[in-house]
Coordinates of C-alpha atoms and ligand atoms in Angstrom, one line a residue:
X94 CA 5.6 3.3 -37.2
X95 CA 6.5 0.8 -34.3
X96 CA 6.8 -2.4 -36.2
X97 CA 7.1 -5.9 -34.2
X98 CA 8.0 -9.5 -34.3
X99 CA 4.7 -11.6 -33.9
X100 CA 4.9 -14.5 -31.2
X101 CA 5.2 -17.7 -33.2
X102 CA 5.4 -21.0 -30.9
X103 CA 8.4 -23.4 -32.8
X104 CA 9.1 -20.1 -35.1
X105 CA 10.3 -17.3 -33.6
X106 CA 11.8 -18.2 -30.2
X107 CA 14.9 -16.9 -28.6
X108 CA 17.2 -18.2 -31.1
X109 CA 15.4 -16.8 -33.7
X110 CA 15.0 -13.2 -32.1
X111 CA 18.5 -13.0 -31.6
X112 CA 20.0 -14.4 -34.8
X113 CA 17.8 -12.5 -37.1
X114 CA 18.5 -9.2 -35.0
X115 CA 22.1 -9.6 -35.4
X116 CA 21.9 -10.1 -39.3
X117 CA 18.5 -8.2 -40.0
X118 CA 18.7 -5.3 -37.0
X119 CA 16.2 -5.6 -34.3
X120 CA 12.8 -5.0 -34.7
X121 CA 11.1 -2.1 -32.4
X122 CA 9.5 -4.8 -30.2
X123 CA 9.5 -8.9 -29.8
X124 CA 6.8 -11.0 -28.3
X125 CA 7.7 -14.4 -26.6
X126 CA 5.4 -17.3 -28.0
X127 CA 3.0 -17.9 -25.8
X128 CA 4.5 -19.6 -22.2
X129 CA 2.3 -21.2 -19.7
X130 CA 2.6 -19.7 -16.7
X131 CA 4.0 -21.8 -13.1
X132 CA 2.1 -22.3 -10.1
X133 CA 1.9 -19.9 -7.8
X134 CA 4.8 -20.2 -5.7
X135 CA 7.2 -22.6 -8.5
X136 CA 9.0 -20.7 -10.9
X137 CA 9.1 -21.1 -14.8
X138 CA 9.7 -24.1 -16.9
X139 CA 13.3 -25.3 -17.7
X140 CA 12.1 -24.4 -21.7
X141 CA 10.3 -21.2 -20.6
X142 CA 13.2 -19.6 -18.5
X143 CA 15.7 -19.8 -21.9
X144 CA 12.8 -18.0 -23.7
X145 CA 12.7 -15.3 -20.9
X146 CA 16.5 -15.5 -19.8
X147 CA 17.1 -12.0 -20.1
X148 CA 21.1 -12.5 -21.1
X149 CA 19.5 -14.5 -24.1
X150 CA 17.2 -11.6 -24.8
X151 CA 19.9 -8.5 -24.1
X152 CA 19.6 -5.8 -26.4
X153 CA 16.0 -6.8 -27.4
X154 CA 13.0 -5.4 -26.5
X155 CA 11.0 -8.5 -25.5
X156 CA 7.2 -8.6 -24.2
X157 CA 7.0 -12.1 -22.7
X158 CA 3.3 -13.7 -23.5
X159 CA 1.6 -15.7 -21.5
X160 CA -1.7 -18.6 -21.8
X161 CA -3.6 -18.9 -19.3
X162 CA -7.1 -18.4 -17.5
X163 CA -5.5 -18.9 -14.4
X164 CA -5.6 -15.3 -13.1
X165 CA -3.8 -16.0 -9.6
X166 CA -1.2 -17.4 -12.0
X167 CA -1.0 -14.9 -14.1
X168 CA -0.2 -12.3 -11.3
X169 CA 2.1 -14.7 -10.5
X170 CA 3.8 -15.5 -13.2
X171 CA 4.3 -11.5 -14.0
X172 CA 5.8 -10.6 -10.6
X173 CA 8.8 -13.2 -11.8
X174 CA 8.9 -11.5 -14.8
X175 CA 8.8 -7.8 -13.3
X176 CA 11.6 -9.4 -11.2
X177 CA 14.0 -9.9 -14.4
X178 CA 13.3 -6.6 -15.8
X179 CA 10.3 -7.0 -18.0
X180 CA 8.1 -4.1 -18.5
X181 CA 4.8 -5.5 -20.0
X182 CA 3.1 -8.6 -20.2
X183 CA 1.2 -10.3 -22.9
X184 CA -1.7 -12.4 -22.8
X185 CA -2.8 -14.8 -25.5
X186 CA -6.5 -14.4 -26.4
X187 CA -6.0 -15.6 -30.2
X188 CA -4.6 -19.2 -30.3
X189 CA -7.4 -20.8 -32.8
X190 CA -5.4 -24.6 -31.7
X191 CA -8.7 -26.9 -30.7
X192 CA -6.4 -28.6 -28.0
X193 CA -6.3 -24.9 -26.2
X194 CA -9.8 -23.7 -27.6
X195 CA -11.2 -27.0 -25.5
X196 CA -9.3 -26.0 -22.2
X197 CA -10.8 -22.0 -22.5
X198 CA -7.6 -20.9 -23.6
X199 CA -6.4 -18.7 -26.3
X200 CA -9.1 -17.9 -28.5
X201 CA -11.1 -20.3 -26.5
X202 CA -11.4 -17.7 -23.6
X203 CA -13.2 -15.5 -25.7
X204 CA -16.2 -18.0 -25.5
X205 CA -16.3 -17.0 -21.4
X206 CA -16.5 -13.4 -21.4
X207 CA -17.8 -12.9 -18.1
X208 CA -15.3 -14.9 -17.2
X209 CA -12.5 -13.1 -19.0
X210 CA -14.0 -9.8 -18.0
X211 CA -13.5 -10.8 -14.2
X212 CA -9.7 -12.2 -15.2
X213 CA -9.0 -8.9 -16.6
X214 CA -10.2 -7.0 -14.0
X215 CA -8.2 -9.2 -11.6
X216 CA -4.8 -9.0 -13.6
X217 CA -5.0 -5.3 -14.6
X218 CA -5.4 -4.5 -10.8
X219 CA -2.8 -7.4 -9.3
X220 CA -0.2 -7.5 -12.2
X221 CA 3.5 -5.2 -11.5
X222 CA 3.8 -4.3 -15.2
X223 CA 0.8 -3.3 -17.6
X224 CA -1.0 -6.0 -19.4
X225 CA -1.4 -6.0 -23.0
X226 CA -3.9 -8.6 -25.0
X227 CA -3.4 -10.0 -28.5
X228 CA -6.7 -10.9 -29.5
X229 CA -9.3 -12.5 -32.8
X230 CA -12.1 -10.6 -33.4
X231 CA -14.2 -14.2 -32.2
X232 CA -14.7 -17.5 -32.7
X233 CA -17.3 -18.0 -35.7
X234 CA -18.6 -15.0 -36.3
X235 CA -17.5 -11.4 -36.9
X236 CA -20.4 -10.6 -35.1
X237 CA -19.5 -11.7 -31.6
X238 CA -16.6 -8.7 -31.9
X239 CA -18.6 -5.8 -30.6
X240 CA -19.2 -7.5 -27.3
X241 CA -15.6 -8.6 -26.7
X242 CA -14.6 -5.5 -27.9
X243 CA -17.1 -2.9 -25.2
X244 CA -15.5 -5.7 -22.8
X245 CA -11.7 -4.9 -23.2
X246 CA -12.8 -1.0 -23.5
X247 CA -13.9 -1.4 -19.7
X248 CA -10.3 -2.3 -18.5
X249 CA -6.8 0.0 -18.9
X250 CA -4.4 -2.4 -20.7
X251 CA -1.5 -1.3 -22.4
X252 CA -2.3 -2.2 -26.2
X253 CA -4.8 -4.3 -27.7
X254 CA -3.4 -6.2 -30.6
X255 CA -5.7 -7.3 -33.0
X256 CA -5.6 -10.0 -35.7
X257 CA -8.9 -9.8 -37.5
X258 CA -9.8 -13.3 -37.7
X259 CA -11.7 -15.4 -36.2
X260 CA -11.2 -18.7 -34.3
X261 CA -12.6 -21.3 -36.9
X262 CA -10.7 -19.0 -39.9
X263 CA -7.3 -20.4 -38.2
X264 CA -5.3 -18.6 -40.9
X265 CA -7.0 -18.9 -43.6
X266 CA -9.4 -15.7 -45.4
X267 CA -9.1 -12.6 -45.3
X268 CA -8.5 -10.7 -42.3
X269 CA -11.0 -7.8 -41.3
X270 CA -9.5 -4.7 -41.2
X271 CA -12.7 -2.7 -40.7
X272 CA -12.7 -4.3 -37.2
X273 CA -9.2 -3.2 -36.5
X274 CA -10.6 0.4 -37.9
X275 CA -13.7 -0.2 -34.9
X276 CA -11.1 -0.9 -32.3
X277 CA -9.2 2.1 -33.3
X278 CA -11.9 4.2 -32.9
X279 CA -13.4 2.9 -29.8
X280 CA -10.5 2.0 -27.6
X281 CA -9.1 4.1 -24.9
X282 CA -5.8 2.9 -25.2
X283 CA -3.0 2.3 -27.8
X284 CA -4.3 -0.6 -30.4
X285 CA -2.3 -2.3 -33.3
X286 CA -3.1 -4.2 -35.9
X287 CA -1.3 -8.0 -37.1
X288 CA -2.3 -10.0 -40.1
X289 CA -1.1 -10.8 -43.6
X290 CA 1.2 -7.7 -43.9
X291 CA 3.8 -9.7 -46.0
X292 CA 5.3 -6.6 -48.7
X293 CA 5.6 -2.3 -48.9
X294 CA 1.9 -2.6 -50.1
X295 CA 0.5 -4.3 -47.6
X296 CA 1.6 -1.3 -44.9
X297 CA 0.5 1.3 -47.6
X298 CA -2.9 -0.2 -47.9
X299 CA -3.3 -0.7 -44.5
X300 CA -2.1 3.7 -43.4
X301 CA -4.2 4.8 -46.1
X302 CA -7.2 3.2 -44.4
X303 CA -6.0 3.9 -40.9
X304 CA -3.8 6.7 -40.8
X305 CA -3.7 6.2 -36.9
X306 CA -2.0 3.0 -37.3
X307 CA 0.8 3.2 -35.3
X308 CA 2.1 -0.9 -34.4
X309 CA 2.4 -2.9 -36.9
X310 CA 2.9 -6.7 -35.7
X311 CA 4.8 -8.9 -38.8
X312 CA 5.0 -12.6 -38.8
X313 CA 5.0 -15.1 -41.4
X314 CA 5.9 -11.7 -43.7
X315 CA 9.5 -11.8 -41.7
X316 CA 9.8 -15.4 -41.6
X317 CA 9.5 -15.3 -45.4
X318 CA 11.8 -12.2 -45.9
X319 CA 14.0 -11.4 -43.0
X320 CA 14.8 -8.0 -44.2
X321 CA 10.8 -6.9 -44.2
X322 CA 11.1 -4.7 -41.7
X323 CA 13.9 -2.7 -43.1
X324 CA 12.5 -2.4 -46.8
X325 CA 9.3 -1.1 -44.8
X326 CA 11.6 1.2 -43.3
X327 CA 12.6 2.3 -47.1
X328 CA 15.9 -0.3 -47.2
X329 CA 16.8 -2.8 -49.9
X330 CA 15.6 -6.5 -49.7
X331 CA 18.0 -9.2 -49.0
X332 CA 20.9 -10.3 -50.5
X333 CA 21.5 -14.1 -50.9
X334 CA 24.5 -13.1 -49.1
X335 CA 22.7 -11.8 -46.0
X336 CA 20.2 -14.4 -46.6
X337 CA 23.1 -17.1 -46.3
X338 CA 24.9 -16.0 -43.5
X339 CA 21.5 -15.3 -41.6
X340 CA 20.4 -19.2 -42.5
X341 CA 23.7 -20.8 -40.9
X342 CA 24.1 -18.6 -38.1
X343 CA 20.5 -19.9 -37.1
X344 CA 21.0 -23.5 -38.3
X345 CA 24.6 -23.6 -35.9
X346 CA 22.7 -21.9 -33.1
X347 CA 19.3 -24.6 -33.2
X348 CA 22.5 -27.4 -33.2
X349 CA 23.8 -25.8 -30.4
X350 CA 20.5 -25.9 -28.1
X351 CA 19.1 -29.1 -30.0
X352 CA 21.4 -31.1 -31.5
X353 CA 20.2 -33.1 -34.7
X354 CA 16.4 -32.0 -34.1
X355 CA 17.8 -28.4 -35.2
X356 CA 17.5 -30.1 -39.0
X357 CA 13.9 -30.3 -37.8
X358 CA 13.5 -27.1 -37.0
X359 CA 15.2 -26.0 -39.6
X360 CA 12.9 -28.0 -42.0
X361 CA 9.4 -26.1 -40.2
X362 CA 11.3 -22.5 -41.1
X363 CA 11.8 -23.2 -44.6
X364 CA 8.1 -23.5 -45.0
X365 CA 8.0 -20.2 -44.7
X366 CA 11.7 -19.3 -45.9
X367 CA 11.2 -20.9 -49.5
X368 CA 9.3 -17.6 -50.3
X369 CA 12.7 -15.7 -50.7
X370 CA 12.8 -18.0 -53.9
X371 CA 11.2 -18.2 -57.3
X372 CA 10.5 -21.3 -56.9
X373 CA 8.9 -22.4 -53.9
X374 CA 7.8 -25.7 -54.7
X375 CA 11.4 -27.1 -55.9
X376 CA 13.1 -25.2 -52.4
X377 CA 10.4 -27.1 -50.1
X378 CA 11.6 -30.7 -52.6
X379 CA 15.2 -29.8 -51.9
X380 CA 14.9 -30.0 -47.8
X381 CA 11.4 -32.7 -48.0
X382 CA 13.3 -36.0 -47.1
X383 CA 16.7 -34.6 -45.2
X384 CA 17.5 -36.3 -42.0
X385 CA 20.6 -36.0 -40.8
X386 CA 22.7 -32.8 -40.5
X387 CA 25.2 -34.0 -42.8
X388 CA 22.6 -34.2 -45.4
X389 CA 20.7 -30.8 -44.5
X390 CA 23.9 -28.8 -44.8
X391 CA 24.3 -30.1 -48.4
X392 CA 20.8 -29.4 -48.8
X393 CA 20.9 -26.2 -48.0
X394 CA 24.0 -25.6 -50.5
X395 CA 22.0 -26.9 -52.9
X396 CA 19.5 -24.6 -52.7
X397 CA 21.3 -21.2 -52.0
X398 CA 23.9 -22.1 -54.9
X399 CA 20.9 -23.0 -57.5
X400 CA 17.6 -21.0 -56.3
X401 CA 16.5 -18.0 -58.0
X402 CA 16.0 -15.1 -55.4
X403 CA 12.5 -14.0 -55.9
X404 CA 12.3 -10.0 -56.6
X405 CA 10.1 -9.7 -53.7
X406 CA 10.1 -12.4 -51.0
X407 CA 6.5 -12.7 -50.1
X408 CA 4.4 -15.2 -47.7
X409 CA 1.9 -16.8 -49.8
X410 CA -0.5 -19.0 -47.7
Ligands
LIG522 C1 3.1 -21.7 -36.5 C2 2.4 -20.6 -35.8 C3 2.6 -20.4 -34.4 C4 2.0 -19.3 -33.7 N1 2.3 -19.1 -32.4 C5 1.7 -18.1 -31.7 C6 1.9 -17.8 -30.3 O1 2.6 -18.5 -29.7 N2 1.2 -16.8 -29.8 C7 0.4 -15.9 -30.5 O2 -0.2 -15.0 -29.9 N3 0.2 -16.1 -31.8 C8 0.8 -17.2 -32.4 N4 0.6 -17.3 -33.8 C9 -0.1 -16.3 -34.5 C10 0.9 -15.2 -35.0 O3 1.4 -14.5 -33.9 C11 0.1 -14.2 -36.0 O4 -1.0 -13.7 -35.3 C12 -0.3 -14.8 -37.3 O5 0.7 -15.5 -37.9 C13 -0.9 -13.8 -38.2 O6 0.1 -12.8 -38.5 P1 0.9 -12.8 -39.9 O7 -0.2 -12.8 -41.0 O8 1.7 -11.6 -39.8 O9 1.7 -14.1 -39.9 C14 1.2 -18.4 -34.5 C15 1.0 -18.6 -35.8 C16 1.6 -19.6 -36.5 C17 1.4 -19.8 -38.0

């Protein structure tokens, strides 16, 4: 089963790819977070080029993702990327955000679809490399999936991703599966399937329903436990060896592109990080007020020295 990182904006950026390969071993695939695309004719964003820099991404196999309903832009922004050697594109039809909802972005797109039909058609024709979509299922109700869904089935992208949720869920709830099982069934090209997979049961559960499943997209499951992908693979979990070495490789390589904010950034990852411990709660006190870098490192100590490794690191929301 291809198994791959999820695109998470502030999460799971370049640094992140790269670090966690070189401790963890590389998932099968990595999406960008999303990037907005330039105008025609201008080239990426100072922030967006280190994301797509394909020294910074060597040995990865990255799908850059882009937001947008902008299709002229779009085209665009994939013939620079075609340029540096990507081989797919991804566009973001799941962003639940209300800033990007408002504009007719993200999930907010899927509120236009005879607009979004025409961008598809558009881009699928224009674009270098195939277009994949990662997609909710709406954005209130369940019920508006069939619709989308007969719409994507009209163009040929390259794999629908699908996290069964809709817009005003954000993350919260369950996701559907059963309409990840309807996509599977209906589409006429390669689907996979993204939401809460966060342990070995998770993937089990989700094969014996859909024994077709063949992508796998993990994200807060790997933020929580780096090593997911390999125990799904039959490995061991982490060590807090691995676990250490993986935390200050990535704290020294935020300082390097950030300077002090990289305690910041560090901070926003052990939201989901504190999950490797048993207790969450007292991992999430230990970093709460810590400013300075001087004072994060010790935090940090502090915790890996004292903290209980859970027996299975798992995302709870
Ligand atoms: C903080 C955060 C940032 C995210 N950024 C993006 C993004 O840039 N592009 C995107 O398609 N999805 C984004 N997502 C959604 C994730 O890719 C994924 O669909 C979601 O976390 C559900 O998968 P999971 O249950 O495996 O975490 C984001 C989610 C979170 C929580």
């Amino acid at each position: 089963m291809l198994l791959s990182l999820a695109p998470m904006e502030g999460l799971t950026g370049h640094v992140f790819r790269r670090v966690h390969a070189a401790c963890f071993g590389a998932l099968d695939r990595c999406y960008t977070p999303f990037l907005a695309p330039p105008h025609v004719g201008s080239n990426f964003g100072k922030r967006a080029l280190c994301e797509v820099d394909p020294e910074g991404n060597r040995g990865l196999n990255v799908v850059p993702q882009l937001l947008t309903k902008n299709a002229d832009e779009f085209v665009w922004a994939a013939k620079l990327l075609a340029e540096m050697g990507y081989r797919e594109v991804n566009l973001n039809l799941g962003c639940p955000s209300g800033t990007v909802v408002a504009k007719g972005r993200g999930s907010g797109f899927l509120r236009n679809l005879d607009e979004l039909d025409a961008f598809l058609e558009k881009v699928c024709a224009a674009s270098p490399i195939p277009v994949s979509v990662k997609t909710r299922i709406g954005l209130q109700s369940d019920e508006e999936y069939d619709e989308i869904l007969a719409m994507y089935c009209r163009h040929p992208l390259a794999e629908l991703i699908v996290h069964p949720r809709v817009q005003k869920d954000f993350y919260r709830g369950v996701p559907r599966q059963d309409q990840y099982g309807k996509t599977l069934r209906a589409a006429p090209f390669p689907v996979a399937y993204n939401g809460d997979v966060f342990g070995c049961n998770d993937v089990g559960a989700l094969s014996a329903a859909y024994p077709e499943t063949r992508h796998v997209m993990l994200g807060r499951g790997v933020l929580a436990n780096p090593a997911l992908a390999r125990l799904l693979r039959g490995g061991s979990a982490a060590t807090r060896d691995e676990l250490v070495r993986f935390h200050d490789r990535l704290f020294e390589a935020y300082l390097a592109e950030m300077g002090g904010n990289a305690v910041f950034r560090m901070k926003e990852y052990w939201f989901y990080l504190k999950f490797a411990f048993t207790d969450p709660l007292w991992v999430q006190r230990a970093v709460r007020k810590v400013r300075t870098v001087e004072d994060y490192r010790a935090a940090a100590r502090k915790i890996f020295s004292g903290g209980e490794l859970a027996k299975e690191a798992r995302f709870s929301g």
